[in-house]
Coordinates of C-alpha atoms in Angstrom, one line a residue:
M188 CA 128.9 89.8 32.5
M189 CA 128.6 87.3 35.4
M190 CA 127.1 88.7 38.6
M191 CA 128.1 87.4 42.1
T192 CA 127.1 88.3 45.3
M193 CA 129.8 89.3 47.9
K194 CA 130.4 91.3 51.1
A195 CA 131.9 94.7 51.2
T196 CA 134.8 93.3 53.3
T197 CA 136.0 91.4 50.3
L198 CA 136.0 94.5 47.8
C199 CA 137.1 97.3 50.2
N200 CA 139.4 96.4 53.3
S201 CA 139.1 100.0 54.4
S202 CA 135.2 99.9 55.1
V203 CA 133.4 97.4 57.1
F204 CA 129.7 96.6 56.3
S205 CA 127.2 94.0 57.1
N206 CA 125.1 94.6 54.2
T207 CA 125.2 92.3 50.9
F208 CA 124.7 93.6 47.6
P209 CA 125.2 92.6 43.6
C210 CA 128.7 93.0 42.4
S211 CA 130.4 93.0 38.7
S212 CA 133.7 91.0 38.5
S213 CA 135.0 92.9 35.5
S214 CA 135.4 96.5 36.8
S215 CA 138.8 97.5 37.9
S216 CA 137.9 100.2 40.6
S217 CA 135.6 99.9 43.5
S218 CA 132.9 102.0 41.9
A219 CA 133.3 99.9 38.6
L220 CA 133.5 96.6 40.5
C221 CA 130.3 97.3 42.3
P222 CA 128.0 100.0 40.7
N223 CA 125.8 100.0 43.9
F224 CA 128.9 100.3 46.3
S225 CA 129.2 104.0 45.8
L226 CA 125.8 104.9 46.4
S227 CA 125.7 102.6 49.4
L228 CA 128.9 104.1 50.6
R229 CA 127.4 107.8 50.2
L230 CA 124.4 106.7 51.9
R231 CA 126.3 105.4 54.9
N232 CA 128.6 108.3 55.2
L233 CA 125.4 110.4 55.4
N234 CA 124.0 108.2 58.1
L235 CA 127.0 108.5 60.0
S236 CA 127.4 112.3 59.8
T237 CA 123.7 112.8 61.0
T238 CA 123.6 113.8 64.7
T239 CA 120.6 112.5 66.7
T240 CA 119.3 115.0 69.2
A241 CA 118.2 113.6 72.3
A242 CA 115.0 115.0 73.9
P243 CA 115.6 117.1 77.1
P244 CA 114.6 115.1 80.1
Q245 CA 111.3 116.1 81.6
S246 CA 111.7 118.1 84.7
S247 CA 110.5 116.7 88.1
L248 CA 107.2 118.5 89.1
V249 CA 106.2 118.8 93.0
V250 CA 102.3 118.7 93.1
I251 CA 101.1 120.3 96.2
D252 CA 97.8 119.2 97.5
E253 CA 96.2 122.5 98.4
T254 CA 93.4 120.8 100.2
S255 CA 95.7 119.4 102.8
T256 CA 97.2 123.1 103.3
T257 CA 96.5 124.5 106.7
N258 CA 95.2 127.9 107.0
E259 CA 97.0 130.0 109.5
G260 CA 93.8 132.0 110.2
D261 CA 92.0 129.0 111.0
L262 CA 94.7 127.9 113.5
A263 CA 94.6 131.1 115.3
A264 CA 90.8 131.0 115.3
A265 CA 90.8 127.7 116.6
S266 CA 93.5 128.5 119.3
A267 CA 91.3 131.6 120.4
S268 CA 88.2 129.5 120.7
A269 CA 89.9 126.8 122.8
E270 CA 91.5 129.8 125.1
E271 CA 87.9 131.3 125.3
E272 CA 86.5 127.8 126.3
S273 CA 89.0 127.3 128.9
S274 CA 88.6 130.7 130.7
S275 CA 84.9 130.4 130.4
K276 CA 85.1 127.1 133.0
S277 CA 84.8 127.4 136.5
A278 CA 88.0 126.9 138.7
A279 CA 88.6 126.2 142.3
R280 CA 89.7 129.6 143.9
R281 CA 91.8 129.1 147.2
L282 CA 92.2 131.8 149.6
I283 CA 94.8 131.6 152.4
L284 CA 94.1 134.2 155.4
L285 CA 97.3 134.2 157.4
R286 CA 97.9 136.0 160.3
H287 CA 101.6 137.3 161.0
A288 CA 103.8 135.4 163.1
E289 CA 104.6 136.4 166.8
S290 CA 106.1 140.0 167.2
S291 CA 108.4 141.0 169.9
W292 CA 107.6 143.1 172.8
E293 CA 111.1 143.6 174.2
N294 CA 111.3 147.3 173.2
R295 CA 108.3 149.1 174.4
S296 CA 109.5 152.3 172.7
V297 CA 108.9 151.0 169.3
R298 CA 105.6 152.0 167.6
D299 CA 103.2 148.9 167.0
H300 CA 103.5 149.2 163.1
D301 CA 107.3 148.8 163.4
R302 CA 107.6 145.9 165.8
P303 CA 109.9 143.0 164.7
L304 CA 109.2 139.0 164.9
S305 CA 110.3 137.4 168.2
K306 CA 112.3 134.4 168.1
A307 CA 109.6 132.1 168.4
G308 CA 107.8 134.1 165.4
R309 CA 110.7 133.5 163.4
S310 CA 110.5 130.0 164.0
D311 CA 106.6 129.6 163.3
A312 CA 106.9 131.3 160.0
V313 CA 109.4 128.6 158.7
N314 CA 107.3 125.9 160.0
V315 CA 103.8 127.3 158.3
S316 CA 105.6 127.9 155.0
S317 CA 106.7 124.3 155.0
K318 CA 103.3 123.1 155.9
L319 CA 101.6 125.0 153.2
Q320 CA 104.0 124.0 150.7
Q321 CA 103.3 120.1 151.7
L322 CA 99.6 120.7 151.4
G323 CA 100.1 122.3 147.9
W324 CA 98.9 125.7 148.9
V325 CA 101.4 127.9 147.6
P326 CA 100.1 131.3 146.5
E327 CA 100.6 132.9 143.1
L328 CA 99.7 136.2 144.5
I329 CA 100.3 137.6 147.9
L330 CA 98.6 140.6 149.3
S331 CA 100.2 141.7 152.8
S332 CA 99.9 144.5 155.2
D333 CA 102.8 146.7 155.2
A334 CA 103.6 146.6 158.9
A335 CA 107.0 145.3 159.9
R336 CA 105.9 142.0 161.4
T337 CA 103.9 140.8 158.4
Q338 CA 106.9 141.8 155.9
E339 CA 109.5 139.8 158.1
T340 CA 106.9 137.0 158.2
L341 CA 106.7 137.0 154.6
K342 CA 110.4 137.3 153.9
I343 CA 111.2 134.3 156.1
M344 CA 108.4 132.2 154.2
Q345 CA 110.1 133.4 150.9
E346 CA 113.6 132.1 152.1
Q347 CA 112.4 128.7 153.2
V348 CA 109.8 128.1 149.9
Q349 CA 110.9 129.1 146.5
G350 CA 107.1 129.2 145.4
F351 CA 106.5 132.1 147.8
L352 CA 109.4 134.2 146.3
E353 CA 108.1 133.6 142.8
A354 CA 104.7 134.9 143.8
E355 CA 103.5 138.2 143.0
V356 CA 103.3 140.5 146.0
H357 CA 101.7 144.0 146.9
F358 CA 101.9 145.5 150.4
I359 CA 98.8 147.3 151.3
S360 CA 98.9 149.8 154.0
S361 CA 95.0 149.7 154.8
F362 CA 95.4 146.0 155.8
Y363 CA 96.9 147.4 158.7
S364 CA 94.2 149.7 159.9
I365 CA 91.1 147.9 158.6
A366 CA 91.7 144.9 160.9
A367 CA 90.8 147.0 163.9
M368 CA 87.5 147.9 162.2
D369 CA 84.5 145.8 163.2
G370 CA 83.0 143.9 160.3
Q371 CA 84.9 145.6 157.6
T372 CA 87.7 143.4 156.9
A373 CA 85.9 140.7 154.7
E374 CA 84.5 143.0 152.2
H375 CA 87.8 144.9 152.3
L376 CA 89.8 141.8 151.3
Q377 CA 87.3 140.9 148.6
Q378 CA 87.8 144.5 147.0
A379 CA 91.7 144.2 147.2
I380 CA 91.8 140.5 145.6
C381 CA 89.5 141.4 142.8
E382 CA 91.7 144.4 142.0
Y383 CA 95.0 142.7 142.2
S384 CA 94.1 139.1 140.9
R385 CA 93.9 137.9 137.4
D386 CA 91.5 134.9 136.4
E387 CA 94.6 132.3 135.9
M388 CA 95.7 133.0 139.6
L389 CA 94.1 130.2 141.3
T390 CA 95.6 130.5 145.0
V391 CA 95.8 134.0 146.7
M392 CA 97.3 134.6 150.3
C393 CA 96.3 137.7 152.3
M394 CA 98.4 138.5 155.3
G395 CA 97.5 140.7 158.1
H396 CA 96.3 141.2 161.8
N397 CA 93.5 140.3 164.4
R398 CA 90.8 141.0 165.0
G399 CA 90.0 141.4 161.3
W400 CA 91.7 138.4 160.0
E401 CA 89.9 135.8 162.1
E402 CA 86.6 137.8 161.8
A403 CA 86.8 137.5 157.9
A404 CA 87.6 134.1 157.9
S405 CA 84.5 133.4 160.1
M406 CA 82.2 135.6 158.0
L407 CA 83.3 133.9 154.6
S408 CA 83.3 130.3 156.0
G409 CA 80.2 130.6 158.1
T410 CA 82.2 129.2 160.9
A411 CA 83.6 130.6 164.1
I412 CA 87.3 130.5 163.6
E413 CA 90.3 131.5 165.9
L414 CA 93.4 132.5 164.3
K415 CA 96.2 132.6 166.6
T416 CA 99.8 134.3 165.3
C417 CA 101.0 132.5 162.2
N418 CA 97.9 130.5 161.9
A419 CA 96.4 130.2 158.1
A420 CA 92.6 129.5 157.4
L421 CA 92.4 127.6 154.1
L422 CA 89.2 128.6 152.1
E423 CA 87.8 127.6 148.7
A424 CA 85.2 128.8 146.3
T425 CA 84.4 128.2 142.7
G426 CA 84.2 130.7 139.9
K427 CA 85.4 131.7 136.3
S428 CA 87.0 134.6 138.2
W429 CA 87.6 135.8 141.6
D430 CA 84.8 138.3 141.2
E431 CA 82.6 135.4 140.5
A432 CA 83.6 133.1 143.3
F433 CA 82.8 135.9 145.8
A434 CA 79.5 136.5 144.2
L435 CA 78.5 132.9 144.2
A436 CA 79.8 131.9 147.5
G437 CA 78.8 135.1 149.5
L438 CA 79.2 135.2 153.0
G439 CA 79.2 131.9 154.7
G440 CA 79.5 129.9 151.2
W441 CA 83.4 129.4 151.3
K442 CA 84.4 125.8 152.1
L443 CA 87.0 125.7 155.1
H444 CA 89.4 123.0 154.5
G445 CA 91.3 123.5 157.8
I446 CA 93.8 125.8 159.9
V447 CA 97.3 125.4 159.4
K448 CA 99.3 125.8 162.7
P449 CA 103.1 126.0 163.1
N450 CA 103.1 123.3 165.7

């Protein structure tokens, strides 16, 4: 028997292979012609029917660096510490002592407590409020006598300057009567300011009457001060709070920045 080497494409047109193998020329069938053909075909079919399962893709992992995570408790503690440190620092406390604008005496039958402003007084209130705004002395807290002339003075100032309208306001009836009592106004103002103010309020204005207002301004500054109608004494002391500012400055220790006048 003569052996020959030939490709499967020559023996079997229905199958295409790239492998070569020995084949016998005397066989009449494909299996007889090529004893190894059937085995190779079966192996080939087996390989073709085998399904290869791909490995599932790896899931993406997000790695969190826990060392960089900010603790909310630490943030709150740091914020509280900063606020405490800020509040513990001394600050300039500015005090405006303003006498009411000129009142009208046209109607003598009106009680002193109820007298309104004169035309000149209304004009003066406009001018003084504008000057205080220009100087940057706009109060956050206003304590005022409840007399008609002080209330009208404040109303005009609020209409003129937005900052006066935004300030916290308290009308204190004792401001009207205390002004007539010798040597008591400064202490009374201190008590009222410490009662109504908060530490974050740095500018306070007290509105009232003579003789008490110019007496208080003189005692706090240690300088003889005259306050005519609608005059404002600008005083300053330093402290972590208004209580501390009064305690540290005492009588005569407040710095007098000047007197604001309408004209």
